Short mmCIF file of C-alpha atoms in Angstrom, two decimals:
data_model
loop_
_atom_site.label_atom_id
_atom_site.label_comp_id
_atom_site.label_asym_id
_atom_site.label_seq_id
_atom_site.Cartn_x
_atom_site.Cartn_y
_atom_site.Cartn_z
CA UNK A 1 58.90 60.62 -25.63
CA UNK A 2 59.92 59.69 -22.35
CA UNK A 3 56.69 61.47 -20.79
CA UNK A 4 54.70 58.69 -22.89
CA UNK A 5 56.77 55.16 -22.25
CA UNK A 6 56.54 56.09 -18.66
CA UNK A 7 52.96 56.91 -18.72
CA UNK A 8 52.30 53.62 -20.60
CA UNK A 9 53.97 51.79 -17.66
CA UNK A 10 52.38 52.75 -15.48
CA UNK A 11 49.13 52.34 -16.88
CA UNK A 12 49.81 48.35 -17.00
CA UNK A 13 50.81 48.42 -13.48
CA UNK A 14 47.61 50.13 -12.82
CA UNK A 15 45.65 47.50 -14.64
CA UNK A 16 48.01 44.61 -13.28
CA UNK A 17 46.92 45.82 -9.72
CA UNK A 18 43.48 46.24 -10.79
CA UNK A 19 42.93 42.72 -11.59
CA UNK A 20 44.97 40.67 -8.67
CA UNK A 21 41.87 40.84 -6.20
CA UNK A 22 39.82 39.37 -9.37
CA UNK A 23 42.81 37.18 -10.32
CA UNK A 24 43.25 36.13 -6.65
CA UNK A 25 39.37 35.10 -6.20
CA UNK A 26 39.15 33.00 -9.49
CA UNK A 27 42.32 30.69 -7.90
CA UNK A 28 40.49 30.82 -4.43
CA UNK A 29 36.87 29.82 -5.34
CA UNK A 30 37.35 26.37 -6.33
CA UNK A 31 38.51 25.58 -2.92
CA UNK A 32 36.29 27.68 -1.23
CA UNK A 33 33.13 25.73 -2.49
CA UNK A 34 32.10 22.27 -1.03
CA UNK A 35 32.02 19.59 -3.09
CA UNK A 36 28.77 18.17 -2.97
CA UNK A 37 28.46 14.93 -0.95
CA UNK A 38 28.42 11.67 -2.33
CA UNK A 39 25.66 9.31 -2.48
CA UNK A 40 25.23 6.55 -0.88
CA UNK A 41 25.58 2.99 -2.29
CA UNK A 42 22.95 1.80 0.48
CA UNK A 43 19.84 0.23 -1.12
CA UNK A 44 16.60 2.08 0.09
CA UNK A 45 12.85 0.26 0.03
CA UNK A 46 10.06 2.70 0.83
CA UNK A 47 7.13 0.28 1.52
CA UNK A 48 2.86 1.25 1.25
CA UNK A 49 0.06 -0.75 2.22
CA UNK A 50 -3.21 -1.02 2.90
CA UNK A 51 -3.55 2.73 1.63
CA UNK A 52 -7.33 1.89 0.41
CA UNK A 53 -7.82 5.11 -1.94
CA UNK A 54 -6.59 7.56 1.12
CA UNK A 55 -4.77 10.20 -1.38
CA UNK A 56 -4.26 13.13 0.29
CA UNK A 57 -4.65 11.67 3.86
CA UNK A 58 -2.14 11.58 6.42
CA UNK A 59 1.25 11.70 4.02
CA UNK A 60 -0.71 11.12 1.14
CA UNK A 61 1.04 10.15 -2.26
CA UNK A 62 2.04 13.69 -2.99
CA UNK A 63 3.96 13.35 0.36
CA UNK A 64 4.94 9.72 -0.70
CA UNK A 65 6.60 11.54 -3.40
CA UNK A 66 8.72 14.24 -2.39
CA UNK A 67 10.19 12.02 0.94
CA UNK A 68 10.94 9.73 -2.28
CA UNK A 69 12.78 12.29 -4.25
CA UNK A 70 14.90 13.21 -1.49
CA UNK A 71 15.95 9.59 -0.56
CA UNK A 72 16.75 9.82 -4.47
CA UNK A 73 18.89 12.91 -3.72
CA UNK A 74 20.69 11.02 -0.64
CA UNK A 75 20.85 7.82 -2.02
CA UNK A 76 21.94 5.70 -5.78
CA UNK A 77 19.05 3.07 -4.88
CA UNK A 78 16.04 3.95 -4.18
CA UNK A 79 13.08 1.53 -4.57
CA UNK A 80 9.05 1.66 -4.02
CA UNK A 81 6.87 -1.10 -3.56
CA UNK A 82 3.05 -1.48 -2.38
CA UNK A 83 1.55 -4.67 0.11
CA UNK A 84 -1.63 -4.58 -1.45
CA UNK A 85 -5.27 -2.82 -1.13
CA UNK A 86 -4.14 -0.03 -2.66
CA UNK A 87 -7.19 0.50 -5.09
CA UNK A 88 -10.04 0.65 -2.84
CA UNK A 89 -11.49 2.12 0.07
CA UNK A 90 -12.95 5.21 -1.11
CA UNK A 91 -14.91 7.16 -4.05
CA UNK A 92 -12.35 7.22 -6.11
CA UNK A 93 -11.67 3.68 -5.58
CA UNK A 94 -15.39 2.40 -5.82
CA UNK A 95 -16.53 4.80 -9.24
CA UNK A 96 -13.90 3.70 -11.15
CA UNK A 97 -13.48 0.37 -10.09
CA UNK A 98 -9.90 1.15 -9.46
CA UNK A 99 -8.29 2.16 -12.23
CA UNK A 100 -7.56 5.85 -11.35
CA UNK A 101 -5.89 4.14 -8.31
CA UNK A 102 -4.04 2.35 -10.80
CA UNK A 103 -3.35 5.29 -12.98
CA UNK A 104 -1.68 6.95 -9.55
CA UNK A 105 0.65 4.60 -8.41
CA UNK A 106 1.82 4.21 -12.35
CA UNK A 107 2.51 8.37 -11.97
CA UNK A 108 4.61 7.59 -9.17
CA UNK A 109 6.79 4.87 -10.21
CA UNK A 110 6.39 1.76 -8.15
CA UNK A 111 8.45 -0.75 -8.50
CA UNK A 112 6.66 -3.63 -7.10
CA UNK A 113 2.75 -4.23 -6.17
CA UNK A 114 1.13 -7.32 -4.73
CA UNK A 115 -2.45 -7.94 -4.63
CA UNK A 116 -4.12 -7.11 -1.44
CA UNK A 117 -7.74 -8.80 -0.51
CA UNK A 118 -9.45 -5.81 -1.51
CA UNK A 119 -7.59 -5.30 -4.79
CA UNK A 120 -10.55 -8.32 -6.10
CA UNK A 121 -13.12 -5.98 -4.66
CA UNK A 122 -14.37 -4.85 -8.12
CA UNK A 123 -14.24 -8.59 -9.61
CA UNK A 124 -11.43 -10.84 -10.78
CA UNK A 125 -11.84 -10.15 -14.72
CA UNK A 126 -12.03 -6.10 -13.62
CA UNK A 127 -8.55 -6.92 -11.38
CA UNK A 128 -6.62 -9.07 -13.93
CA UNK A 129 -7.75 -7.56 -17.27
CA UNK A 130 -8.35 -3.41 -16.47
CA UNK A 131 -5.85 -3.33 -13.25
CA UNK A 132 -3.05 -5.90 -13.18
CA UNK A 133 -3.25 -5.55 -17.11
CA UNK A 134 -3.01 -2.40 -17.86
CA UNK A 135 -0.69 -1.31 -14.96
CA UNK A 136 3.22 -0.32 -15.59
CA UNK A 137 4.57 -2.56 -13.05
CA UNK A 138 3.34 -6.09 -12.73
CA UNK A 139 2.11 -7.62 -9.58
CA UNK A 140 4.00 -10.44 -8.26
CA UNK A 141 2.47 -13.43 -5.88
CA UNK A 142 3.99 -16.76 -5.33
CA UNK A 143 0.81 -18.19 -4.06
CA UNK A 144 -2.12 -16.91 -6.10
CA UNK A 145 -3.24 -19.63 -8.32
CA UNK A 146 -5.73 -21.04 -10.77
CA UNK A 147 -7.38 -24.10 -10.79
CA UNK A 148 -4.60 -26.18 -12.61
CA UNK A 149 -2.17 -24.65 -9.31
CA UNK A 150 -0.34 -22.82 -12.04
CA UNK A 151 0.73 -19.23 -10.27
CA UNK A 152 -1.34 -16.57 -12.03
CA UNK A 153 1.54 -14.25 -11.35
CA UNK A 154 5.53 -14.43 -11.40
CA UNK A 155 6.23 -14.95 -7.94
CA UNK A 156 9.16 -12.66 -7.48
CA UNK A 157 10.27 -9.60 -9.63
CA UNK A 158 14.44 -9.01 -9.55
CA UNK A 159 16.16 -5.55 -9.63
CA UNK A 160 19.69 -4.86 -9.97
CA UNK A 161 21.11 -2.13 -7.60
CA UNK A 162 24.73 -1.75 -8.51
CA UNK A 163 26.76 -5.13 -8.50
CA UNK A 164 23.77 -6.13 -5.52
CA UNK A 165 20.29 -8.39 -6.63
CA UNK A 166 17.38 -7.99 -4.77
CA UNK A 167 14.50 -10.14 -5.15
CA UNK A 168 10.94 -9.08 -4.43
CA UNK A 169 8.68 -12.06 -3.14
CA UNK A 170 5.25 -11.72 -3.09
CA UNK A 171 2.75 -13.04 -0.38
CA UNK A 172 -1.45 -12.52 -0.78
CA UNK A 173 -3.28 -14.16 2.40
CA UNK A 174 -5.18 -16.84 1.70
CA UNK A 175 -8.18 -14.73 3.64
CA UNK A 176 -8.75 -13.20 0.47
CA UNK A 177 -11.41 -16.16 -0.20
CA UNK A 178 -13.75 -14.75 2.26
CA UNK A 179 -12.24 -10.84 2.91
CA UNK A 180 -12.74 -10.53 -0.92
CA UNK A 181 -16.21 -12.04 -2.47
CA UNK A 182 -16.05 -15.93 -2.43
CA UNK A 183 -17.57 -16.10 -6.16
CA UNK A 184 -15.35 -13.71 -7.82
CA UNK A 185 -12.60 -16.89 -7.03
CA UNK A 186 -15.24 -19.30 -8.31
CA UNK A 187 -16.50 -20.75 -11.76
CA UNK A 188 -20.84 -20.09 -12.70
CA UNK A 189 -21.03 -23.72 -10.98
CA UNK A 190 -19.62 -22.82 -7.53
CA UNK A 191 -16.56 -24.33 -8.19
CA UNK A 192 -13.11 -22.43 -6.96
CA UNK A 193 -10.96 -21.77 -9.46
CA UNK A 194 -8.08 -20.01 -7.93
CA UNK A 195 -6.82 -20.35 -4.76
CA UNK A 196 -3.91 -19.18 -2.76
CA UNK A 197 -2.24 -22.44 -1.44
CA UNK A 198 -4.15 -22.27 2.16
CA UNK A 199 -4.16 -26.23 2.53
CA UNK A 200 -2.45 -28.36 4.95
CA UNK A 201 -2.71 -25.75 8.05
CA UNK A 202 -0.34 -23.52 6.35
CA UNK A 203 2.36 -26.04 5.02
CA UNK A 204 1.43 -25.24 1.84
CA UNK A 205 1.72 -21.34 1.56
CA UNK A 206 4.84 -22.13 3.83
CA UNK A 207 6.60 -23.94 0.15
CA UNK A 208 5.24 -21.63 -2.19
CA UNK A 209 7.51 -19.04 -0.20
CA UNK A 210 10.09 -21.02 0.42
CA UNK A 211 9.94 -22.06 -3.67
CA UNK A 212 10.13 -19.04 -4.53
CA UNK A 213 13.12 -17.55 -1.74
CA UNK A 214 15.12 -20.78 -3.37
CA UNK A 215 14.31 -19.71 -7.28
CA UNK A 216 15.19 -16.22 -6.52
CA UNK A 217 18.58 -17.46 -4.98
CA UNK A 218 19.05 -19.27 -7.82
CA UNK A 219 18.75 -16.48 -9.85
CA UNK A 220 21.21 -14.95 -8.33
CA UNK A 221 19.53 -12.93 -5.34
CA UNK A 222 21.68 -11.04 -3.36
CA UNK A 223 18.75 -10.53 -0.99
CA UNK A 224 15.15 -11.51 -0.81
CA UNK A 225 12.33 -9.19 0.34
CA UNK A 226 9.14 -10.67 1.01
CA UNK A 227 6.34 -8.40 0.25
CA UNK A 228 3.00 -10.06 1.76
CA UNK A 229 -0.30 -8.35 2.48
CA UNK A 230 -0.32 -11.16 5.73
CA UNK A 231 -0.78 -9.44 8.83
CA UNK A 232 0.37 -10.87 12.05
CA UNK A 233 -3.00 -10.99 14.27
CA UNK A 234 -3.60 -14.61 15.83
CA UNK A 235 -7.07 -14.09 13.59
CA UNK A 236 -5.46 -14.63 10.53
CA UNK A 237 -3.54 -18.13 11.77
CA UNK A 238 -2.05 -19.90 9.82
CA UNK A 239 -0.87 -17.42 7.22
CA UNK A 240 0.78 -14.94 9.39
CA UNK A 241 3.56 -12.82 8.80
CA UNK A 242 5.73 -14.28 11.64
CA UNK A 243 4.68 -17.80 10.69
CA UNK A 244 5.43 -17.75 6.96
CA UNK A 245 9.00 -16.36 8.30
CA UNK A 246 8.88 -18.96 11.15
CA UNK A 247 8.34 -21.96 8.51
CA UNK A 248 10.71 -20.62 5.84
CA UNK A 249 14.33 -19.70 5.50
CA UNK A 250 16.76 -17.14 3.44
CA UNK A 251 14.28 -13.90 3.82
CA UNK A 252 15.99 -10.70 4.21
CA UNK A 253 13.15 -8.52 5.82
CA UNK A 254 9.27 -9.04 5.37
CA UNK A 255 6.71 -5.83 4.20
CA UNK A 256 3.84 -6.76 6.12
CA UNK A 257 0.28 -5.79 5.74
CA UNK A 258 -3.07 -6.61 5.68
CA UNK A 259 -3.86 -5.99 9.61
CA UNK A 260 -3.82 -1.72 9.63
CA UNK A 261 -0.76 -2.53 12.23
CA UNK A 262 2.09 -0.37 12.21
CA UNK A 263 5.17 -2.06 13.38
CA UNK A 264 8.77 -2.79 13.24
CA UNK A 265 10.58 -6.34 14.71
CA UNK A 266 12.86 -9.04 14.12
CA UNK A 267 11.45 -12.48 13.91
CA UNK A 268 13.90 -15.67 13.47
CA UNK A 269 12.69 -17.61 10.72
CA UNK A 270 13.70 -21.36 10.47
CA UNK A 271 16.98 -21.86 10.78
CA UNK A 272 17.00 -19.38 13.77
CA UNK A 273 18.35 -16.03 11.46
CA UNK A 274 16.61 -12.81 12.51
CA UNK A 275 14.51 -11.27 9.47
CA UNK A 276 13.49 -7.71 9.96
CA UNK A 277 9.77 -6.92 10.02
CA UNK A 278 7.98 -3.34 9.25
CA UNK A 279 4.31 -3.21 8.94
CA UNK A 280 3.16 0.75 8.00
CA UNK A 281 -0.69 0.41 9.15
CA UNK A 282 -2.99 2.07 6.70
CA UNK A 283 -4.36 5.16 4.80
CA UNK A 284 -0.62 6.37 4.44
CA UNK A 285 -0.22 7.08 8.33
CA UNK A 286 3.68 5.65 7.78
CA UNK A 287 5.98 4.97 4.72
CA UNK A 288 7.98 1.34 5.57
CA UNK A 289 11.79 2.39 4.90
CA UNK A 290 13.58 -0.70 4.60
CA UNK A 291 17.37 0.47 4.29
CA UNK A 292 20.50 -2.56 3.29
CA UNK A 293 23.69 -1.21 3.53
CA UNK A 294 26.57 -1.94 1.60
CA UNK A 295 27.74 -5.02 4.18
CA UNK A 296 24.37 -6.54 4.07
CA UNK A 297 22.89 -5.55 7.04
CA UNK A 298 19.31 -4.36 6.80
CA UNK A 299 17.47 -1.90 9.34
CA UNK A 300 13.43 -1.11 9.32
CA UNK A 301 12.04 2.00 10.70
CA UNK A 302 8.10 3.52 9.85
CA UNK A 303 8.29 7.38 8.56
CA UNK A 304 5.23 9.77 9.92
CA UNK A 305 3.58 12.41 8.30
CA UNK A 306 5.77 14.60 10.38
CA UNK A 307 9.14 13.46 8.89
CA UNK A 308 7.49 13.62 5.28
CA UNK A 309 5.62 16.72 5.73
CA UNK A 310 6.71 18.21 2.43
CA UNK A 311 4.58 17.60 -0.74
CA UNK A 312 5.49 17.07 -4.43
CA UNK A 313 3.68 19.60 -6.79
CA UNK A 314 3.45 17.80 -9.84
CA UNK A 315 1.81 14.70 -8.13
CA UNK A 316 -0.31 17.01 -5.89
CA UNK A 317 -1.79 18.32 -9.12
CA UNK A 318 -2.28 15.26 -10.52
CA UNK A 319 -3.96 13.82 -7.67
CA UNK A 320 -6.05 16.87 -7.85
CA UNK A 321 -7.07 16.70 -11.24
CA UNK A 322 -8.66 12.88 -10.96
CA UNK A 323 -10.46 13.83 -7.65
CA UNK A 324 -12.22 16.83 -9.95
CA UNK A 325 -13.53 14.41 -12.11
CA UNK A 326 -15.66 13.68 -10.08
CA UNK A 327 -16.51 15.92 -7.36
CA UNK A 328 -19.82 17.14 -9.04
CA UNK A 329 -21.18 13.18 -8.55
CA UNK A 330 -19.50 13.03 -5.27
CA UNK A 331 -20.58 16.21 -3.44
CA UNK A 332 -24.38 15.70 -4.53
CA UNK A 333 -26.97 16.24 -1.39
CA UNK A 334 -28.60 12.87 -1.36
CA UNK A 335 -29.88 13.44 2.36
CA UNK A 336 -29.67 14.61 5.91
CA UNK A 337 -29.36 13.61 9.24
CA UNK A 338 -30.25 15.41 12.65
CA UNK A 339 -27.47 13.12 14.70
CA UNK A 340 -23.93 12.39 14.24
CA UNK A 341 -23.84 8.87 13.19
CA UNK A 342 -21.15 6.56 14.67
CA UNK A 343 -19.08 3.64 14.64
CA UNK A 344 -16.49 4.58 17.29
CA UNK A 345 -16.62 5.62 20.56
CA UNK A 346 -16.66 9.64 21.08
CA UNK A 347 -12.98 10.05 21.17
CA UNK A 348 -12.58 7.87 18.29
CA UNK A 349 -9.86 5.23 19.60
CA UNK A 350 -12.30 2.37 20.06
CA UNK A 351 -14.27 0.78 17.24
CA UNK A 352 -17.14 -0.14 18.23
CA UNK A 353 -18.99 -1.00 14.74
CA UNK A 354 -17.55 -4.61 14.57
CA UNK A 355 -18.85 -5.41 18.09
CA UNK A 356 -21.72 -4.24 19.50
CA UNK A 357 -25.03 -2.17 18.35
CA UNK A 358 -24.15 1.58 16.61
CA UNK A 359 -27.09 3.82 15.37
CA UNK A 360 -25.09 3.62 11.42
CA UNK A 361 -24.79 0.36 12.17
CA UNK A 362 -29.06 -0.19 12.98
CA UNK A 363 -29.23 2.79 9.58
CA UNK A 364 -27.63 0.41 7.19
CA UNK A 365 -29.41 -2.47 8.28
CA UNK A 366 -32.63 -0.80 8.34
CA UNK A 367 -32.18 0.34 4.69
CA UNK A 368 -31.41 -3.27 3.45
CA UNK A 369 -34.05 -4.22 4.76
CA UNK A 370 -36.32 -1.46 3.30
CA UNK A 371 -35.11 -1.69 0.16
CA UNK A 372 -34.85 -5.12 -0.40
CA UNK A 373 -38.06 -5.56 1.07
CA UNK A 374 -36.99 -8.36 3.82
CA UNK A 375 -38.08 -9.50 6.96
CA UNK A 376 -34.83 -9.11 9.11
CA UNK A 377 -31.61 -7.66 8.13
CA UNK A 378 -27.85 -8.32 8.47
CA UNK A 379 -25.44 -5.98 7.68
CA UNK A 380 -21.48 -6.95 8.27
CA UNK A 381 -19.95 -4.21 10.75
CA UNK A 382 -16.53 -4.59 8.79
CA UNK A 383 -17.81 -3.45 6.16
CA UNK A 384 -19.17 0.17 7.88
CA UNK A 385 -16.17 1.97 7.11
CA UNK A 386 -16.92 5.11 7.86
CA UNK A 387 -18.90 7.82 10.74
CA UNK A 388 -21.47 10.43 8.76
CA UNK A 389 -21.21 14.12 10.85
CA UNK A 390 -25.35 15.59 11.35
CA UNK A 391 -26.04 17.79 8.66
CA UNK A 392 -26.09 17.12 4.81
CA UNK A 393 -25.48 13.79 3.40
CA UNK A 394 -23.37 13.22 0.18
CA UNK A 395 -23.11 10.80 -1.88
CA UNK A 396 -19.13 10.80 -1.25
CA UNK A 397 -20.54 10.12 2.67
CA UNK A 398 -22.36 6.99 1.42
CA UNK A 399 -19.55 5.40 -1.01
CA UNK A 400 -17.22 5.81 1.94
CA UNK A 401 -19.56 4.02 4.43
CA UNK A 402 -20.00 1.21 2.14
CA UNK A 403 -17.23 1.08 -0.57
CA UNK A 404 -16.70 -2.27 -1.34
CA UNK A 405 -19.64 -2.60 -3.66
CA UNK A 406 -21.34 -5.53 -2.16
CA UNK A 407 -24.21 -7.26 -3.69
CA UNK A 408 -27.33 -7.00 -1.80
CA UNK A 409 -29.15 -10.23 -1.31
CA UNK A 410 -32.41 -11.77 -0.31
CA UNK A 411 -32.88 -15.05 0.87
CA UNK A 412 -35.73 -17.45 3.05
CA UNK A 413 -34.19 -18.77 6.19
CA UNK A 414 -36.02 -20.33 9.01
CA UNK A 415 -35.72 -19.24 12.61
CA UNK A 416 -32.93 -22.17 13.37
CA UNK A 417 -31.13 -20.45 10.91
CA UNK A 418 -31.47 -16.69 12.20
CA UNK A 419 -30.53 -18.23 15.77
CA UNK A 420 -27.71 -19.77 14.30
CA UNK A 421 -26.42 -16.43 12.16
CA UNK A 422 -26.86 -14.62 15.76
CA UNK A 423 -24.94 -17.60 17.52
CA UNK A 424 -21.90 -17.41 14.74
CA UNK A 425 -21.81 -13.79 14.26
CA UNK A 426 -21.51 -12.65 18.00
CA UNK A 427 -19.12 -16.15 19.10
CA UNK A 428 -15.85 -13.95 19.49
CA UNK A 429 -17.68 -10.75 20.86
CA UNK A 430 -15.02 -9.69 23.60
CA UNK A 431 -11.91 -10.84 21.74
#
C-alpha cells in the first residue's frame, strides 16, 4: 500500500516537472513578442497627374496601389487625389472615350479628382454626363463655370482625418479653352458657354481661389490643399501655380500639374507664408506625397518607381483585364514602315516635334493632306505624341501618335493667310 502512494507521488512530480518548461514559456511569450507599432496620426496625400492613360508605365496604378496600402499600414490617414488628365493619352483612353480610365481610378479609391485640359478631350456632354457623372468621387473646381458664372462643380470637397479638416480646392487652367477644343466650351452659335474665370489678367481666377480658401475656412478647414492642373511655365502666365499662390492667402501646399514638371518648393503666397509646392510630372514617373503632421507642419517630397517598385495583384489584374478588351483592335497590322520615325532627338532627351521639321511630323501632315484632299497641310506638333519603331504598324501605334481625337478640317485660305499661319506658328521657335 505504501509501494502505491509513493509511486503515485512521484508520478505528479514527474508530470509537475514535465510541464514547468511549457508552463515557463506560456508566462514568457507575451513579453517576448513586440507589440506592433503604432500608427501614425500624420495625415498622408499621395498626389497623380497628368497620368494620360499610362497604366502600367513607370509606377503604374498597380504600383500606385500597393505604395498606397503600405502608407495605409504606417499611417491612420491616408488620402489620394488626381490634378487632372487622367483619362486620356492613350488607346485605352481614346476607344472608350475615357470611361475605362474612369472605371480605374474608381477601383482604386480616389478621393479627390479635378479636371485636367484633356479630361474635355472626348467632348463636354461625354466629360460631364459618362465621366464626371458616373464616377465615385466627384470632381471639384472653383473656377470652371457656365455661362450664368455659376461653378459647374463644388469648388472644394472636405474630409475629416481625426479631430483635423482638410479641404481640397480645386484649380483647372484657364488654357483649357484652347489646350482642349474651343467648341466643346461653346454653344451651336459660337458663343462660350463656360469659362474658367481667365479675365482681368488673372485677378479673376486669383478670387475664385481665394473664395473658395475663405468658404473652406469657414467650414471649418483645418487646412486647405489646392489641387490645380496649373503648371508653373512663364507660357501659361497668368494662371500659374506660383501666381495663384502669389495672389492668394491661407493655402497649405499646392498639387501642381499641367506642365509634365516634376518638382518640389516653397512659394510665399500673399501675406508672405511659405506654401509647399510638389508637381509629379507625368505618365506616373512620381507619386506627390504630401505629408501634415500632427503640429501642422506639412513636408512635400516626389516618390520614383524605385521607392514604389512593388505592385498590387488585384489592381494589376484588373488593369489587365480592360487592356484585353481590346488588344485584338489594338494590335491589328494596319501598315509598315522601313525607318524609325521620330519626334525626339536619338537619345530621346530633346523634343524636337514641337519645333522644327521631323519625318512623323512631314507623315502626318502628308496624310491630312491626302486624305482630305487639300492643297497644303498643317498638322500641330503637340499633338504628335508619340515615335513609331521601323517595322509593323498597329493601330495601337497610330491612336498613340494622335490620341486626342481631333477633327480633321478643310478650309480655303489665301496665300496672306498661309504666310501669316507660318509667321504665328514658328514666332517663339527658340524659346
Amino acid at each position: 500500500m505504501k509501494t502505491r502512494k509513493l509511486l503515485a507521488v512521484l508520478t505528479i512530480i514527474a508530470v509537475v516537472i514535465a510541464m514547468m518548461p511549457a508552463m515557463a514559456f506560456a508566462e514568457e511569450t507575451p513579453t517576448d513578442i513586440a507589440p506592433a507599432p503604432a500608427k501614425s496620426n500624420d495625415i498622408v496625400i499621395l498626389a497623380t497627374s497628368d497620368v494620360h492613360c499610362a497604366l502600367d508605365d513607370n509606377i503604374g496604378y498597380a504600383g500606385l496601389a500597393a505604395y498606397k496600402k503600405a502608407m495605409e499600414e504606417q499611417y491612420n490617414y491616408v488620402a489620394l487625389v488626381d490634378a487632372g488628365d487622367a483619362i486620356q493619352g492613350g488607346p485605352i483612353g481614346t476607344l472608350s472615350k475615357g470611361t475605362y480610365l474612369r472605371d480605374i481610378m474608381d477601383e482604386m479609391g480616389y478621393d479627390v479628382r479635378v479636371p485636367g485640359n484633356h479630361e474635355f478631350d472626348y467632348g463636354m456632354d461625354q466629360f460631364l454626363n459618362e465621366i464626371a457623372g458616373k464616377a465615385a468621387t466627384k470632381y471639384v473646381s472653383c473656377n470652371f463655370v457656365d455661362k450664368a458664372n455659376k461653378p459647374v462643380f463644388d469648388a472644394y470637397t472636405m474630409k475629416e482625418y481625426g479631430d483635423k479638416k482638410v479641404a481640397f480646392v480645386g484649380i483647372c487652367t484657364p488654357e483649357t479653352f484652347t489646350k482642349s477644343t474651343p467648341t466643346y466650351f461653346q454653344d451651336k452659335d459660337g458663343n462660350y458657354i463656360y469659362g474658367f474665370c481667365e479675365g482681368n489678367n488673372g485677378k479673376d481666377l486669383y478670387n475664385a481661389v481665394q473664395n473658395a480658401i475663405d468658404s473652406a475656412k469657414k467650414a471649418g478647414a483645418d487646412y486647405v490643399i489646392a489641387v490645380g492642373h496649373l503648371g508653373d511655365d512663364s507660357a501659361s502666365s497668368p494662371w500659374t501655380s506660383s501666381e495663384v499662390i502669389k495672389n492668394t492667402t491661407g493655402l497649405t501646399a499646392l498639387i501642381d500639374g499641367h506642365a509634365h514638371m516634376t518638382f518640389t518648393k516653397p512659394v510665399k503666397d500673399k501675406a508672405g507664408k511659405s506654401v509647399q509646392v510638389v508637381s509629379t510630372g507625368t505618365k506616373l514617373e512620381n507619386i506627390g506625397k504630401i505629408v501634415i503632421s500632427e503640429k501642422g507642419v506639412a513636408t512635400v517630397s516626389n516618390v520614383s518607381a524605385a521607392e514604389a517598385s512593388a505592385k498590387d495583384e488585384a489592381i494589376e489584374k484588373y488593369v489587365k483585364s480592360i487592356q484585353a478588351k481590346f488588344d485584338a483592335v489594338l494590335k491589328q497590322v494596319v501598315a509598315k514602315s522601313d525607318v524609325d520615325l521620330n519626334t525626339h532627338t536619338a537619345d530621346g532627351e530633346t523634343r524636337l516635334v514641337r519645333s522644327q521639321e521631323t519625318n512623323l511630323g512631314d507623315l502626318c501632315a502628308d496624310a491630312y493632306k491626302s486624305i482630305l484632299g487639300a492643297d497644303i497641310a498643317f498638322v500641330n506638333g503637340g499633338g504628335i505624341r508619340a515615335e513609331i519603331e521601323k517595322g509593323d504598324i498597329t493601330y495601337e501605334d497610330i491612336i498613340a501618335v494622335h490620341p486626342y481625337g481631333n477633327m480633321g478640317c478643310l478650309i480655303e485660305a489665301t496665300g496672306q493667310e498661309i504666310l501669316d499661319a507660318l509667321e504665328l506658328g514658328s514666332r517663339a521657335v527658340g524659346e
